[in-house]
CSV table of C-alpha atoms in Angstrom, one decimal:
chain,number,residue,atom,x,y,z
A,266,LYS,CA,-57.3,-10.4,-145.7
A,267,ALA,CA,-55.1,-7.4,-145.0
A,268,GLY,CA,-53.9,-6.8,-141.5
A,269,VAL,CA,-53.6,-3.6,-139.5
A,270,THR,CA,-51.4,-1.1,-141.4
A,271,GLN,CA,-49.5,1.6,-139.6
A,272,THR,CA,-47.7,4.4,-141.4
A,273,PRO,CA,-45.0,5.6,-141.4
A,274,ARG,CA,-42.9,2.8,-140.0
A,275,TYR,CA,-40.1,5.1,-138.8
A,276,LEU,CA,-40.0,8.7,-137.9
A,277,ILE,CA,-37.2,11.0,-136.6
A,278,LYS,CA,-38.4,14.4,-135.3
A,279,THR,CA,-36.9,17.3,-133.4
A,280,ARG,CA,-38.0,18.4,-130.0
A,281,GLY,CA,-40.8,20.9,-130.2
A,282,GLN,CA,-42.2,19.6,-133.5
A,283,GLN,CA,-45.4,17.7,-133.9
A,284,VAL,CA,-46.1,14.4,-135.5
A,285,THR,CA,-49.1,12.5,-136.9
A,286,LEU,CA,-49.3,8.7,-137.0
A,287,SER,CA,-51.8,6.8,-139.0
A,288,CYS,CA,-53.5,3.4,-138.5
A,289,SER,CA,-55.8,1.5,-141.0
A,290,PRO,CA,-57.7,-1.3,-139.2
A,291,ILE,CA,-58.7,-4.6,-140.6
A,292,SER,CA,-61.7,-4.3,-142.9
A,293,GLY,CA,-64.9,-4.4,-140.9
A,294,HIS,CA,-63.3,-3.6,-137.6
A,295,ARG,CA,-64.7,-0.5,-135.9
A,296,SER,CA,-62.6,-0.3,-132.8
A,297,VAL,CA,-59.1,1.1,-132.8
A,298,SER,CA,-56.8,1.5,-129.8
A,299,TRP,CA,-53.4,3.1,-129.5
A,300,TYR,CA,-50.5,2.0,-127.2
A,301,GLN,CA,-47.1,3.4,-126.4
A,302,GLN,CA,-44.3,1.0,-125.8
A,303,THR,CA,-41.0,2.0,-124.1
A,304,PRO,CA,-38.3,-0.1,-122.5
A,305,GLY,CA,-39.0,1.5,-119.1
A,306,GLN,CA,-42.8,1.6,-119.0
A,307,GLY,CA,-43.8,-1.3,-121.2
A,308,LEU,CA,-47.0,-1.1,-123.1
A,309,GLN,CA,-49.3,1.7,-122.0
A,310,PHE,CA,-52.8,2.5,-123.2
A,311,LEU,CA,-53.3,5.8,-125.0
A,312,PHE,CA,-56.8,5.9,-126.5
A,313,GLU,CA,-59.6,3.8,-127.7
A,314,TYR,CA,-62.0,4.8,-130.5
A,315,PHE,CA,-65.2,3.1,-131.6
A,316,SER,CA,-67.3,4.4,-134.5
A,317,GLU,CA,-65.5,7.8,-134.5
A,318,THR,CA,-66.0,8.3,-130.7
A,319,GLN,CA,-63.2,8.3,-128.1
A,320,ARG,CA,-64.4,5.9,-125.4
A,321,ASN,CA,-61.4,5.8,-123.2
A,322,LYS,CA,-58.2,7.8,-122.7
A,323,GLY,CA,-55.1,6.8,-120.9
A,324,ASN,CA,-53.0,8.8,-118.5
A,325,PHE,CA,-51.1,10.9,-121.0
A,326,PRO,CA,-50.8,14.7,-121.3
A,327,GLY,CA,-53.0,16.7,-123.6
A,328,ARG,CA,-50.2,16.9,-126.1
A,329,PHE,CA,-51.4,13.4,-127.2
A,330,SER,CA,-54.6,13.4,-129.2
A,331,GLY,CA,-56.3,11.3,-131.7
A,332,ARG,CA,-59.3,10.8,-133.9
A,333,GLN,CA,-61.1,8.2,-135.9
A,334,PHE,CA,-62.7,8.7,-139.3
A,335,SER,CA,-65.9,7.3,-140.8
A,336,ASN,CA,-64.0,4.6,-142.5
A,337,SER,CA,-62.5,3.5,-139.1
A,338,ARG,CA,-59.0,4.7,-140.0
A,339,SER,CA,-57.4,6.5,-137.1
A,340,GLU,CA,-54.7,9.0,-136.5
A,341,MET,CA,-52.9,10.1,-133.4
A,342,ASN,CA,-51.1,13.4,-133.0
A,343,VAL,CA,-48.4,14.4,-130.6
A,344,SER,CA,-47.6,18.1,-130.4
A,345,THR,CA,-44.6,19.8,-128.9
A,346,LEU,CA,-42.5,16.6,-128.9
A,347,GLU,CA,-40.2,15.8,-126.0
A,348,LEU,CA,-37.3,13.4,-125.9
A,349,GLY,CA,-39.4,11.1,-123.6
A,350,ASP,CA,-41.9,10.6,-126.4
A,351,SER,CA,-39.5,8.4,-128.3
A,352,ALA,CA,-41.2,5.0,-128.4
A,353,LEU,CA,-42.8,2.4,-130.5
A,354,TYR,CA,-46.5,3.4,-131.1
A,355,LEU,CA,-48.8,0.5,-131.7
A,356,CYS,CA,-52.3,0.4,-133.0
A,357,ALA,CA,-54.8,-2.4,-132.4
A,358,SER,CA,-58.0,-3.1,-134.3
A,359,SER,CA,-60.9,-5.2,-133.3
A,360,LEU,CA,-64.6,-5.7,-134.1
A,361,GLY,CA,-65.4,-3.7,-131.0
A,362,GLY,CA,-68.0,-4.0,-128.3
A,363,GLY,CA,-65.7,-5.9,-126.0
A,364,ARG,CA,-64.9,-9.7,-125.9
A,365,THR,CA,-63.2,-9.6,-129.3
A,366,GLU,CA,-59.7,-10.4,-130.4
A,367,ALA,CA,-57.3,-7.5,-130.9
A,368,PHE,CA,-54.9,-7.5,-133.8
A,369,PHE,CA,-51.9,-5.2,-133.9
A,370,GLY,CA,-50.0,-3.4,-136.6
A,371,GLN,CA,-46.2,-3.4,-136.9
A,372,GLY,CA,-46.0,-0.1,-135.1
A,373,THR,CA,-44.4,3.3,-135.8
A,374,ARG,CA,-41.0,3.8,-134.3
A,375,LEU,CA,-40.7,7.5,-133.3
A,376,THR,CA,-37.4,8.9,-132.4
A,377,VAL,CA,-37.2,12.5,-131.0
A,378,VAL,CA,-33.8,14.1,-131.1
B,170,LYS,CA,-56.8,-0.4,-110.6
B,171,GLN,CA,-56.0,-3.5,-112.7
B,172,GLU,CA,-52.4,-4.7,-112.5
B,173,VAL,CA,-51.0,-7.5,-114.6
B,174,THR,CA,-47.8,-9.3,-113.7
B,175,GLN,CA,-45.8,-11.9,-115.6
B,176,ILE,CA,-43.3,-14.3,-114.2
B,177,PRO,CA,-40.6,-15.1,-115.0
B,178,ALA,CA,-39.2,-11.9,-116.6
B,179,ALA,CA,-36.8,-14.0,-118.7
B,180,LEU,CA,-36.3,-17.7,-119.5
B,181,SER,CA,-33.6,-19.5,-121.4
B,182,VAL,CA,-34.2,-23.2,-122.2
B,183,PRO,CA,-32.8,-25.8,-124.5
B,184,GLU,CA,-34.8,-26.9,-127.6
B,185,GLY,CA,-37.4,-29.5,-126.9
B,186,GLU,CA,-38.4,-28.5,-123.4
B,187,ASN,CA,-41.9,-28.0,-122.3
B,188,LEU,CA,-42.4,-24.7,-120.5
B,189,VAL,CA,-44.9,-22.6,-118.6
B,190,LEU,CA,-45.3,-18.8,-118.6
B,191,ASN,CA,-47.3,-17.2,-115.9
B,192,CYS,CA,-49.6,-14.2,-115.9
B,193,SER,CA,-51.5,-12.8,-112.9
B,194,PHE,CA,-54.0,-10.0,-112.6
B,195,THR,CA,-55.6,-8.2,-109.7
B,196,ASP,CA,-59.2,-7.6,-110.8
B,197,SER,CA,-61.3,-10.5,-111.9
B,198,ALA,CA,-63.8,-8.2,-113.7
B,199,ILE,CA,-62.3,-8.9,-117.2
B,200,TYR,CA,-63.9,-9.7,-120.6
B,201,ASN,CA,-61.1,-11.9,-121.7
B,202,LEU,CA,-57.4,-12.5,-121.6
B,203,GLN,CA,-55.1,-12.6,-124.7
B,204,TRP,CA,-51.6,-13.9,-125.1
B,205,PHE,CA,-49.3,-12.3,-127.7
B,206,ARG,CA,-45.7,-12.7,-128.9
B,207,GLN,CA,-43.5,-9.9,-129.9
B,208,ASP,CA,-40.3,-10.2,-131.9
B,209,PRO,CA,-37.7,-7.5,-131.4
B,210,GLY,CA,-38.8,-4.2,-132.9
B,211,LYS,CA,-42.0,-5.6,-134.3
B,212,GLY,CA,-45.7,-5.5,-133.5
B,213,LEU,CA,-47.6,-8.0,-131.5
B,214,THR,CA,-48.9,-11.3,-132.9
B,215,SER,CA,-52.0,-12.7,-131.3
B,216,LEU,CA,-51.5,-16.2,-130.1
B,217,LEU,CA,-54.6,-17.1,-128.0
B,218,LEU,CA,-57.7,-15.4,-126.8
B,219,ILE,CA,-59.6,-16.8,-123.7
B,220,GLN,CA,-63.0,-15.5,-123.0
B,221,SER,CA,-63.8,-14.9,-119.3
B,222,SER,CA,-66.3,-17.8,-119.4
B,223,GLN,CA,-63.7,-20.2,-120.8
B,224,ARG,CA,-61.1,-22.3,-118.9
B,225,GLU,CA,-58.6,-22.9,-121.7
B,226,GLN,CA,-57.7,-22.5,-125.4
B,227,THR,CA,-55.4,-24.5,-127.5
B,228,SER,CA,-53.6,-23.7,-130.8
B,229,GLY,CA,-51.0,-26.2,-132.0
B,230,ARG,CA,-48.2,-26.5,-129.4
B,231,LEU,CA,-49.7,-23.7,-127.3
B,232,ASN,CA,-52.2,-24.1,-124.5
B,233,ALA,CA,-53.5,-21.3,-122.4
B,234,SER,CA,-55.6,-21.6,-119.2
B,235,LEU,CA,-57.5,-19.1,-117.3
B,236,ASP,CA,-58.6,-19.1,-113.6
B,237,LYS,CA,-60.5,-15.9,-113.2
B,238,SER,CA,-61.3,-16.4,-109.5
B,239,SER,CA,-57.6,-16.6,-108.6
B,240,GLY,CA,-56.6,-14.0,-111.2
B,241,ARG,CA,-54.2,-16.3,-113.0
B,242,SER,CA,-53.4,-17.5,-116.5
B,243,THR,CA,-50.7,-19.8,-117.8
B,244,LEU,CA,-49.3,-20.3,-121.3
B,245,TYR,CA,-47.9,-23.8,-121.9
B,246,ILE,CA,-45.5,-24.3,-124.8
B,247,ALA,CA,-44.9,-27.9,-125.7
B,248,ALA,CA,-41.6,-29.1,-127.4
B,249,SER,CA,-40.1,-25.6,-127.6
B,250,GLN,CA,-38.2,-24.6,-130.7
B,251,PRO,CA,-35.6,-21.9,-131.4
B,252,GLY,CA,-38.3,-20.1,-133.5
B,253,ASP,CA,-40.3,-19.7,-130.3
B,254,SER,CA,-37.7,-17.2,-129.0
B,255,ALA,CA,-39.5,-13.9,-128.5
B,256,THR,CA,-41.2,-11.8,-125.8
B,257,TYR,CA,-44.5,-13.2,-124.6
B,258,LEU,CA,-47.1,-10.8,-123.3
B,259,CYS,CA,-50.4,-11.3,-121.7
B,260,ALA,CA,-53.2,-8.7,-121.6
B,261,VAL,CA,-56.5,-8.5,-120.0
B,262,GLN,CA,-59.4,-6.7,-121.6
B,263,ILE,CA,-61.3,-4.4,-119.2
B,264,ALA,CA,-65.0,-5.0,-118.9
B,265,ASN,CA,-67.2,-2.6,-121.1
B,266,THR,CA,-64.2,-1.4,-123.1
B,267,ASP,CA,-61.8,-2.6,-125.8
B,268,LYS,CA,-58.9,-1.4,-123.7
B,269,LEU,CA,-56.1,-3.9,-122.9
B,270,ILE,CA,-53.9,-3.9,-119.8
B,271,PHE,CA,-50.6,-5.5,-120.5
B,272,GLY,CA,-48.2,-7.4,-118.3
B,273,THR,CA,-44.5,-6.7,-118.5
B,274,GLY,CA,-43.7,-9.7,-120.6
B,275,THR,CA,-41.5,-12.8,-120.4
B,276,ARG,CA,-38.5,-12.8,-122.7
B,277,LEU,CA,-38.0,-16.4,-123.9
B,278,GLN,CA,-34.8,-17.8,-125.5
B,279,VAL,CA,-34.8,-21.3,-126.8
B,280,PHE,CA,-31.3,-22.5,-127.8
B,281,PRO,CA,-30.5,-25.4,-130.1
């Protein structure tokens, strides 16, 4: 059974550019959540999607956006990149509906220079 | 606002020791609590999931307990091995969502 797949694994971008990260959940999982991990702030919640609907959004600026497709794959986009956006971005997949185990991908390491 | 705290922040022990990692949370209205391990630069690996109605879960040398009323969970690792060296994170799932609130983690080093 394939796990959660995140692409790309590594990215280097310049300030002001935009970036799109992709997450393919475990087959059958309908819920996808995104988290940002930095040494200073730890793991912080970005968004949660279930059946193509954003159900929750964390306390991040509007430059951070996401979407989920009908096959449950999800993308997140960060526009006008800032140095502080450098982080490990992690995607979690679960069956959804609460009370279910979350499984994480290996993450995308984004470096903004 | 839910806050999750983990103590200690770091722990270094010799191989073979039994050890306890602590996690506390401020709001008892949770669906479940999940323990993860993270190796440097990698994603999170799920270790144990405890539903809010459960008191404990076991997997191999790992045992996790949950006391919702006091807002505490512990992860017990028996007979620690160097391969257990990693950062351990606890996370609570907020009721009516799939959102996880994470603690700051305990960095564990087990030396031979």
